[in-house]
Amino acid sequence: MIEAQQLTKRYGEKTAVDGLDFTVKPGTVTGFLGPNGAGKSTTMRMIVGLDAPTSGSVTVNGQHYARHRAPLQEVGALLEAKSIHPGRSAHNHLRALALTHGIPRRRVDEVVELAGLGSVAKKRAGAFSLGMGQRLGIAAALLGDPQTVMLDEPVNGLDPEGVLWIRNLLTSLAAEGRTVFVSSHLMSEVALVADHLIVVGRGRLLADTTVRDLVREAGGDTVKVATDDPARLRDVLAGPGVEVTGRVGSEELQVTGVSAREIGLKAAEHGIPLFELTTKAVSLEEAFMELTRDAVEYHGSTTGTETSRSAA
Amino acid sequence: MSTLTATPDTSEAALAAPSRPVYRVTGRRVLSSEWAKLWSLRSTWITLGLGLLFLVAFGVIAASHYKSNLDSGRHMDGDFASATAVSLSLFGTNFAQLALGVLGVLVTAGEYSTGMIRSTLAAVPRRLPVLWSKAAVYGLVALVIATVGAFVAFLVGSRIVSGTPAAMGLGHAGVVRSLLGAGLYLGLVGVIGAALGALLRSVAGGISVLVAALMLVPGLISLLPSSWQGDISPYLPSHAGESIFALTHDSTTLSPGAGLLVFLAWTVLALAGAAYRLLRSDV
């Protein structure tokens, strides 16, 4: 359980995190989304006490991180920037961290195996590839068998097999009742594992929602239907929460609020012939872009026309 | 109050996960972690080896040089003429302090330059135990290495100069005190290096300040009016440090005890600055 209250971090004039309020609950995977520079890494550093908030507070399992007697058992964190000494072997790195908590050597071997580092554990960590380094960071995060696992952009640099491994790991950790908090700037990646979403932009909270709600708010799933008699189909489908749009004179209708299956059944019931019946899912990526459009720090030049339009 | 906060805490933990092991950060564990960290880097072995080599080799070289000068009957300048077996065999202290001080800087500043500090402070978020442990572990290691080096250098050096005016044995008054003092001085130089590394968070910056404090400032002080020099000079880190292990003392130097106190004060000052920065700054 992670609870942030009015969490704020300023660096001089720049506000990196601006009054964030959110709760990350146990038993689910919570995605932490936002464009680059949105304040995700800063927030995560504040959670584990590396950065001090300018104002507000954040607690882990009801207490400030530094107040816990065994911090690594409360939160296991993988931070974005490298947090190892390149001259030390993976095994010695983990061993040094384990010693601070009295974590047995057996557990060090366990996480080395779990992260798939068995064959390179005695090698200097400085010689590791990006993916290997990421695995070492995850091994360190799991070392204390933590109640809360927090990973900053964990799939960065991983090969497809590694990405799949992370996905399975995250869902199994959540299934064990742990709190799992994963940041990413890629909606598509998070949507595969996360149930809950916290979206930030320019340090502000943009949405605290579920994947399903986000899609619904972004317009939901639309069904495209083509028929011989659009006017009659409109009447048949009309009901609460159902929206039907279509151009006059066109055979095509866009329907939201009813599934393709229901439309097909109702049309058959009333003997209305259909030519086409297609579900168009709203891309999560589109929903995310829509949400964060104004908060994106660094726009590409192709958005120039869009900005001028919204300005007008 | 402590019972009030402790009771719900433990019962909650027991309810949440009865089978989870109980870990806990303690001062002793942080010490053992820092000990393991120190020895798991190759740079530690190399630099400590260099420090020991400097200490012994330069002591032996100085003693041999003295002996050969004496044998050939050449004229010797003032410093050399008044040399003792102790001053000759401790000639390497100047060089050893560089190696040991630099390693002290690496022990702390190295964590910042590599990013290791984030892992370290995530494991020990109270932070200060890390600084105390690093200073204690490394200070002790440097002390032991330097003491061993000083005694080896003296045993070899005193054999070389035996039968000369500089000859001295371990039983000679003040010799053991001088050799232990040299070990103590170098151990504290290591602690100061570690403190400077933690204070400046930069390997280059830490080494620069260390070298300036120990080697450049004494030279610069001679530019001051001579009446000031006498008041300031004995209290400089390098001069106060030297008086810990010097065999003889005069009116311009501090006594070994006073020198140790002054040098300890410099060490505490550096550590206090490091502690302040560690607690106040983000990493």
XYZ file of C-alpha atoms in Angstrom:
595
model
C 0.000 0.000 0.000
C 1.421 3.348 -1.071
C -0.379 6.559 -0.123
C 0.609 9.966 -1.445
C -0.915 13.139 -0.055
C -0.400 16.441 -1.814
C 3.044 15.166 -2.755
C 5.069 18.006 -4.257
C 8.652 18.341 -5.419
C 10.164 21.545 -6.743
C 13.622 21.997 -8.194
C 14.115 25.745 -8.094
C 11.551 27.226 -10.470
C 10.506 23.914 -11.952
C 7.807 21.850 -10.290
C 8.474 18.200 -11.050
C 5.646 16.778 -8.951
C 2.658 18.963 -8.211
C 0.273 18.029 -5.413
C -0.178 14.338 -6.229
C -2.821 12.410 -4.304
C -3.122 8.706 -4.958
C -3.308 5.310 -3.328
C -1.746 2.158 -4.686
C -3.628 -0.845 -3.330
C -2.388 -4.364 -2.667
C -3.408 -7.342 -4.741
C -3.413 -5.586 -8.093
C -0.906 -4.254 -10.566
C -1.097 -0.474 -10.727
C 0.354 1.222 -13.772
C 1.993 4.609 -13.371
C 1.749 6.335 -16.697
C 2.852 9.611 -18.114
C 4.924 11.133 -20.893
C 8.644 11.631 -20.410
C 9.337 14.265 -17.782
C 5.929 13.851 -16.127
C 7.465 13.274 -12.688
C 7.147 9.488 -12.445
C 10.755 8.788 -11.461
C 10.822 11.688 -9.011
C 7.673 10.357 -7.359
C 9.211 6.904 -7.051
C 12.419 8.318 -5.588
C 10.352 10.153 -2.990
C 8.518 6.939 -2.094
C 11.796 5.278 -1.074
C 13.152 8.417 0.560
C 15.958 9.202 -1.886
C 14.411 12.610 -2.593
C 12.666 14.581 0.120
C 9.278 16.080 -0.848
C 9.128 19.883 -0.913
C 5.711 19.528 0.680
C 3.128 16.833 1.217
C 4.000 13.289 2.142
C 4.057 9.728 0.942
C 3.827 6.639 3.122
C 4.365 2.964 2.507
C 2.259 0.472 4.452
C 1.209 3.282 6.756
C 4.653 4.691 7.555
C 7.353 6.788 5.999
C 9.774 4.481 4.219
C 12.723 5.458 6.398
C 10.786 4.647 9.577
C 10.472 0.965 8.750
C 12.730 -1.434 10.595
C 13.321 -3.530 7.485
C 12.771 -1.179 4.514
C 13.718 -3.775 1.890
C 10.980 -6.023 3.249
C 8.401 -3.270 2.787
C 9.331 -1.964 -0.649
C 11.542 -3.492 -3.290
C 12.366 -0.838 -5.842
C 13.937 -0.856 -9.259
C 14.849 2.709 -10.121
C 15.387 3.999 -13.612
C 18.998 5.023 -13.229
C 21.674 2.398 -12.645
C 22.182 1.732 -8.957
C 25.142 -0.603 -8.894
C 28.923 -0.390 -8.653
C 30.240 -1.730 -11.969
C 33.283 -3.257 -10.294
C 31.284 -5.559 -8.048
C 29.823 -8.894 -9.137
C 26.055 -9.340 -9.194
C 26.283 -11.815 -6.349
C 28.413 -9.537 -4.178
C 26.128 -6.595 -4.898
C 23.079 -8.514 -3.696
C 25.017 -9.965 -0.787
C 26.020 -6.492 0.429
C 22.393 -5.350 0.362
C 21.238 -8.550 2.064
C 23.749 -8.092 4.902
C 22.170 -4.784 5.998
C 18.920 -6.639 6.798
C 20.223 -10.006 7.933
C 18.762 -11.624 4.831
C 20.299 -15.118 4.521
C 22.684 -16.085 1.719
C 20.102 -18.664 0.589
C 17.739 -15.823 -0.379
C 20.483 -14.165 -2.440
C 20.900 -17.389 -4.426
C 17.126 -17.618 -4.808
C 16.714 -14.186 -6.391
C 19.765 -14.746 -8.600
C 18.069 -17.863 -9.982
C 14.676 -16.156 -10.158
C 16.120 -13.348 -12.280
C 17.930 -15.802 -14.516
C 21.381 -14.515 -13.551
C 22.796 -17.856 -12.411
C 25.462 -18.076 -15.093
C 26.741 -14.485 -14.740
C 26.345 -13.906 -10.990
C 30.105 -13.958 -10.379
C 30.938 -11.568 -13.213
C 31.508 -7.843 -12.809
C 28.162 -6.092 -13.108
C 29.791 -3.366 -15.204
C 30.088 -5.809 -18.092
C 26.346 -6.554 -18.091
C 24.101 -5.695 -21.016
C 21.180 -3.336 -20.454
C 18.823 -6.283 -20.073
C 21.097 -8.115 -17.631
C 21.469 -4.957 -15.574
C 17.693 -4.661 -15.500
C 17.407 -8.245 -14.275
C 19.943 -7.540 -11.538
C 17.906 -4.514 -10.473
C 14.786 -6.671 -10.288
C 16.652 -9.332 -8.306
C 17.661 -6.604 -5.837
C 14.062 -5.370 -5.660
C 12.808 -8.858 -4.757
C 15.628 -9.563 -2.290
C 13.722 -8.649 0.865
C 10.583 -10.537 -0.198
C 8.840 -7.149 -0.130
C 5.154 -6.448 0.444
C 5.291 -3.725 -2.183
C 7.206 -3.990 -5.441
C 7.899 -0.777 -7.324
C 9.532 -0.852 -10.740
C 10.472 2.178 -12.830
C 10.295 1.338 -16.551
C 11.146 -2.329 -15.964
C 10.947 -3.502 -19.566
C 13.536 -0.994 -20.801
C 16.244 -2.864 -22.617
C 14.724 -6.308 -22.172
C 14.376 -8.770 -25.028
C 10.915 -10.234 -25.824
C 11.544 -13.169 -23.516
C 12.471 -10.776 -20.718
C 9.388 -8.654 -21.334
C 7.193 -11.728 -21.044
C 9.035 -12.752 -17.888
C 8.347 -9.347 -16.306
C 4.659 -9.519 -17.212
C 4.242 -12.933 -15.613
C 6.279 -11.880 -12.605
C 4.155 -8.783 -12.007
C 0.836 -10.606 -12.262
C 2.019 -13.426 -9.993
C 3.303 -10.931 -7.399
C -0.077 -9.205 -7.400
C -1.845 -12.553 -7.164
C 0.131 -13.238 -3.985
C -1.534 -10.153 -2.520
C 1.395 -7.784 -2.931
C 1.198 -4.178 -4.021
C 2.712 -3.816 -7.481
C 3.463 -0.344 -8.858
C 4.965 -0.127 -12.339
C 5.798 2.987 -14.293
C 5.948 3.274 -18.032
C 5.546 5.829 -20.770
C 4.020 3.178 -23.008
C 0.309 2.614 -22.534
C 0.295 -0.578 -24.580
C 2.855 -2.170 -22.263
C 1.044 -1.255 -19.062
C -2.420 -2.197 -20.321
C -1.313 -5.815 -20.647
C -0.586 -6.211 -16.941
C -2.200 -3.372 -15.003
C -5.711 -3.321 -13.636
C -5.467 0.120 -12.183
C -3.929 3.209 -13.755
C -2.494 6.394 -12.339
C -1.816 8.847 -15.136
C 0.307 11.941 -14.619
C 1.418 14.787 -16.825
C 3.685 17.688 -15.870
C 3.650 16.468 -12.291
C -0.139 16.621 -11.964
C -2.573 13.794 -11.572
C -4.540 13.384 -14.814
C -6.461 10.218 -14.040
C -6.764 7.639 -11.294
C -8.831 4.981 -12.985
C -9.024 1.450 -14.316
C -8.090 0.346 -17.791
C -11.733 -0.379 -18.577
C -12.976 3.007 -17.352
C -10.308 4.811 -19.293
C -11.451 3.129 -22.490
C -15.089 3.884 -21.728
C -14.356 7.524 -21.051
C -12.404 7.762 -24.256
C -15.544 6.798 -26.175
C -15.765 3.103 -25.468
C -15.999 0.390 -28.034
C -17.932 1.356 -31.153
C -19.733 -1.022 -33.419
C -19.913 -0.214 -37.071
C -23.020 -1.592 -38.684
C -24.256 -1.363 -42.278
C -27.854 -2.124 -43.033
C -30.587 -1.895 -45.631
C -32.841 0.126 -43.318
C -30.828 2.376 -41.006
C -33.859 4.315 -39.755
C -35.629 1.194 -38.483
C -32.465 -0.177 -36.900
C -32.070 3.089 -35.021
C -35.503 2.689 -33.497
C -34.893 -0.948 -32.628
C -31.592 -0.223 -30.893
C -32.742 2.915 -29.056
C -32.463 2.639 -25.302
C -30.703 4.094 -22.268
C -26.928 4.471 -22.686
C -27.078 3.646 -26.368
C -25.875 6.159 -28.874
C -26.340 5.779 -32.592
C -24.820 8.096 -35.157
C -24.758 8.014 -38.916
C -24.938 10.275 -41.913
C -28.267 10.832 -43.595
C -28.582 8.725 -46.671
C -25.767 6.423 -45.667
C -26.231 2.739 -44.900
C -23.630 2.901 -42.142
C -24.277 3.522 -38.465
C -21.840 3.892 -35.528
C -23.283 2.398 -32.353
C -21.892 2.643 -28.819
C -23.345 1.078 -25.671
C -24.479 -2.169 -27.266
C -22.320 -5.115 -28.236
C -22.100 -6.398 -31.790
C -23.729 -9.620 -30.667
C -26.808 -7.807 -29.298
C -27.146 -5.722 -32.449
C -27.025 -8.849 -34.580
C -29.658 -10.600 -32.451
C -32.022 -7.585 -32.444
C -31.676 -7.086 -36.188
C -32.487 -10.759 -36.799
C -35.455 -10.548 -34.421
C -36.911 -7.665 -36.421
C -35.919 -9.064 -39.768
C -33.539 -6.242 -40.676
C -30.836 -7.401 -43.058
C -27.244 -6.444 -42.077
C -24.330 -6.136 -44.508
C -21.603 -5.446 -42.002
C -21.128 -5.729 -38.254
C -17.696 -4.795 -36.879
C -16.452 -3.918 -33.385
C -13.904 -1.119 -33.378
C -11.952 -1.078 -30.116
C -10.608 2.297 -29.062
C -6.859 2.012 -28.900
C -5.602 2.521 -25.381
C -2.719 4.412 -26.842
C -5.179 6.882 -28.365
C -7.016 7.238 -25.070
C -3.739 7.900 -23.310
C -2.560 10.426 -25.885
C -5.884 12.222 -25.664
C -5.521 12.423 -21.888
C -1.938 13.616 -21.855
C -1.890 15.733 -24.991
C -1.756 19.036 -23.123
C 0.742 17.716 -20.639
C 3.366 16.450 -23.029
C 6.613 18.198 -22.334
C 8.279 17.734 -25.689
C 6.011 17.803 -28.733
C 7.028 16.457 -32.088
C 6.617 18.873 -34.979
C 3.681 16.945 -36.519
C 1.390 18.207 -33.763
C 1.816 21.769 -35.003
C -1.426 21.805 -36.971
C -3.294 20.325 -34.067
C -2.110 22.973 -31.632
C -3.052 25.810 -33.944
C -6.495 24.308 -34.312
C -7.042 23.990 -30.588
C -5.732 27.516 -30.108
C -8.342 28.792 -32.553
C 4.384 5.577 24.149
C 6.752 3.092 22.684
C 4.524 0.204 23.779
C 1.496 1.900 22.273
C 3.086 2.192 18.850
C 4.799 -1.164 18.998
C 1.772 -3.290 19.828
C -0.474 -2.662 16.807
C 2.576 -2.735 14.599
C 3.593 -6.292 15.473
C 0.067 -7.708 15.537
C -0.623 -6.249 12.118
C 2.527 -7.732 10.689
C 1.661 -11.094 12.197
C -1.839 -11.004 10.717
C -0.709 -9.958 7.275
C 1.915 -12.615 6.772
C 2.508 -15.106 9.547
C 5.202 -17.026 7.704
C 7.364 -14.133 6.535
C 10.862 -14.008 7.958
C 11.672 -11.119 10.253
C 14.483 -8.979 8.903
C 15.801 -5.875 10.538
C 18.453 -3.244 9.846
C 20.929 -2.932 12.715
C 24.147 -0.984 13.131
C 26.196 -4.163 13.194
C 24.599 -5.391 9.973
C 25.323 -2.126 8.190
C 28.931 -2.498 9.351
C 29.153 -6.013 7.957
C 27.624 -4.834 4.690
C 30.201 -2.066 4.362
C 32.948 -4.546 5.197
C 31.744 -6.855 2.419
C 31.452 -3.937 -0.001
C 34.996 -2.775 0.710
C 36.622 -6.132 0.017
C 34.498 -7.018 -3.015
C 36.180 -4.334 -5.141
C 39.506 -4.848 -6.841
C 40.459 -1.187 -6.333
C 40.534 -1.757 -2.571
C 43.173 -4.477 -2.817
C 45.284 -2.524 -5.296
C 45.208 0.764 -3.404
C 45.827 -0.797 0.003
C 48.711 -2.747 -1.527
C 50.118 0.472 -2.945
C 49.770 2.229 0.409
C 51.642 -0.560 2.166
C 54.287 -0.656 -0.547
C 54.854 3.124 -0.379
C 55.144 3.025 3.376
C 57.686 0.186 3.497
C 59.594 0.862 0.280
C 60.200 4.580 0.827
C 61.211 3.939 4.432
C 63.758 1.364 3.339
C 65.002 3.581 0.506
C 65.468 6.520 2.879
C 67.374 4.350 5.352
C 69.613 2.904 2.626
C 70.282 6.367 1.251
C 71.291 7.622 4.684
C 73.585 4.662 5.224
C 75.302 4.956 1.837
C 75.804 8.704 2.299
C 77.342 8.074 5.669
C 79.580 5.308 4.373
C 80.889 7.400 1.505
C 81.596 10.209 3.952
C 79.681 12.789 1.941
C 78.369 15.892 3.653
C 74.705 15.649 4.641
C 72.291 18.564 4.950
C 70.619 19.469 8.225
C 67.514 17.342 8.001
C 69.382 14.247 7.025
C 72.154 14.778 9.550
C 69.703 14.810 12.424
C 67.769 11.804 11.078
C 66.813 8.917 13.317
C 65.809 5.371 12.464
C 62.208 6.466 13.122
C 62.223 9.532 10.892
C 63.947 7.600 8.095
C 61.668 4.597 8.158
C 58.534 6.787 8.354
C 59.663 8.725 5.277
C 56.976 6.913 3.244
C 54.118 8.343 5.290
C 53.734 11.242 2.861
C 53.184 8.892 -0.047
C 51.114 6.330 1.837
C 48.730 9.064 2.986
C 47.934 9.791 -0.647
C 47.040 6.173 -1.410
C 45.051 5.660 1.779
C 43.315 9.046 1.570
C 42.362 8.518 -2.072
C 40.887 5.104 -1.277
C 38.892 6.770 1.516
C 37.467 9.218 -1.021
C 36.641 6.315 -3.368
C 34.823 4.420 -0.619
C 32.185 7.170 -0.380
C 32.352 9.317 -3.529
C 32.644 6.150 -5.648
C 29.090 5.252 -4.645
C 27.832 8.567 -5.987
C 29.720 8.400 -9.273
C 28.458 4.867 -9.989
C 24.900 5.226 -8.664
C 25.437 2.525 -6.030
C 24.425 5.082 -3.403
C 20.772 4.721 -4.470
C 20.835 1.019 -3.629
C 22.721 1.684 -0.414
C 20.362 4.366 0.855
C 17.247 2.465 -0.241
C 18.439 -0.361 2.016
C 19.410 1.987 4.867
C 17.142 5.021 4.447
C 18.165 6.478 7.804
C 21.446 7.193 6.020
C 23.743 8.134 8.901
C 24.582 4.506 9.838
C 26.050 4.173 6.343
C 28.449 7.079 6.902
C 29.514 5.920 10.370
C 30.003 2.363 9.120
C 32.041 3.397 6.107
C 34.238 5.651 8.255
C 34.680 2.987 10.934
C 35.314 0.050 8.611
C 37.682 1.874 6.318
C 39.388 3.834 9.105
C 40.108 0.597 10.927
C 41.425 -1.142 7.819
C 43.672 1.828 6.993
C 44.854 1.947 10.624
C 45.807 -1.723 10.629
C 47.546 -1.602 7.238
C 49.427 1.562 8.164
C 50.487 0.275 11.588
C 51.769 -2.955 10.082
C 53.552 -0.964 7.378
C 55.135 1.410 9.892
C 56.494 -1.439 12.036
C 57.801 -3.387 9.030
C 59.467 -0.254 7.666
C 61.073 0.425 11.048
C 62.258 -3.152 11.576
C 63.926 -3.220 8.155
C 65.093 0.403 8.270
C 66.582 0.195 11.769
C 68.560 -2.889 10.745
C 69.996 -0.962 7.782
C 71.071 2.019 9.883
C 72.326 -0.023 12.857
C 75.763 1.121 13.956
C 75.186 4.676 12.651
C 74.255 7.788 14.685
C 70.642 7.210 13.608
C 70.471 3.714 15.079
C 67.515 2.944 17.344
C 65.682 -0.122 18.579
C 62.044 -0.738 19.426
C 62.967 -0.386 23.085
C 64.168 3.184 22.556
C 62.052 5.781 24.286
C 59.131 6.980 22.130
C 59.761 4.641 19.185
C 56.708 2.433 19.665
C 54.625 5.536 20.370
C 55.824 7.085 17.087
C 55.106 3.999 15.022
C 51.620 3.577 16.520
C 51.109 7.305 15.985
C 51.940 6.944 12.298
C 49.370 4.148 11.984
C 46.780 6.253 13.780
C 47.538 9.292 11.612
C 47.119 7.334 8.379
C 43.950 5.676 9.657
C 42.485 9.117 10.354
C 43.608 10.358 6.928
C 41.519 7.494 5.542
C 38.515 8.644 7.574
C 38.996 12.236 6.402
C 39.157 10.997 2.805
C 35.887 9.103 3.277
C 34.267 12.162 4.871
C 35.423 14.457 2.058
C 34.106 11.998 -0.524
C 30.702 11.950 1.166
C 30.696 15.713 1.569
C 31.618 16.553 -2.028
C 30.045 13.482 -3.714
C 32.756 13.600 -6.348
C 35.923 11.530 -6.621
C 37.890 14.308 -8.306
C 36.665 16.956 -5.883
C 37.355 14.804 -2.846
C 40.903 13.985 -3.925
C 41.631 17.629 -4.790
C 40.528 18.919 -1.399
C 42.385 16.130 0.376
C 45.641 16.825 -1.431
C 45.205 20.565 -0.927
C 44.586 20.170 2.797
C 47.460 17.780 3.429
C 50.100 18.989 0.985
C 49.414 22.417 -0.517
C 48.128 24.443 2.418
C 51.354 24.007 4.459
C 53.270 25.503 1.520
C 50.879 28.407 1.134
C 51.000 29.262 4.811
C 54.647 30.270 4.441
C 53.414 33.266 2.429
C 51.759 34.687 5.530
C 53.566 37.124 7.838
C 55.870 35.106 10.067
C 54.149 36.248 13.264
C 50.911 34.599 12.048
C 52.664 31.489 10.879
C 53.683 30.494 14.366
C 50.094 30.789 15.583
C 48.434 28.945 12.693
C 50.982 26.489 11.378
C 50.976 23.888 14.195
C 47.202 23.536 13.945
C 47.080 22.753 10.232
C 45.942 19.183 9.550
C 49.290 18.113 8.136
C 51.412 19.661 10.883
C 49.145 18.527 13.700
C 49.173 15.083 12.123
C 52.951 14.981 11.856
C 53.348 15.783 15.519
C 51.390 12.603 16.354
C 54.202 10.431 15.027
C 57.255 12.721 15.262
C 59.849 11.441 17.708
C 61.035 14.848 18.843
C 59.060 17.987 19.478
C 60.080 21.618 19.835
C 58.391 24.919 20.572
C 57.000 25.221 17.007
C 55.165 21.889 17.070
C 52.389 20.416 19.165
C 52.936 17.550 21.590
C 51.792 14.111 20.306
C 48.681 14.250 22.493
C 47.751 17.786 21.432
C 48.501 16.950 17.792
C 46.198 13.949 17.997
C 43.427 16.078 19.510
C 43.758 18.747 16.826
C 43.837 16.156 14.044
C 40.820 14.399 15.564
C 39.016 17.746 15.580
C 39.702 18.140 11.840
C 38.389 14.597 11.287
C 35.227 15.289 13.280
C 34.700 18.521 11.345
C 34.917 16.703 8.003
C 32.573 13.966 9.247
C 30.074 16.512 10.543
C 30.006 18.230 7.149
C 29.508 14.861 5.455
C 26.685 13.920 7.846
C 24.938 17.255 7.264
C 25.076 16.887 3.486
C 23.999 13.248 3.644
C 20.885 14.067 5.649
C 19.937 17.235 3.820
C 20.537 16.507 0.152
C 18.642 14.313 -2.294
C 20.574 11.588 -4.053
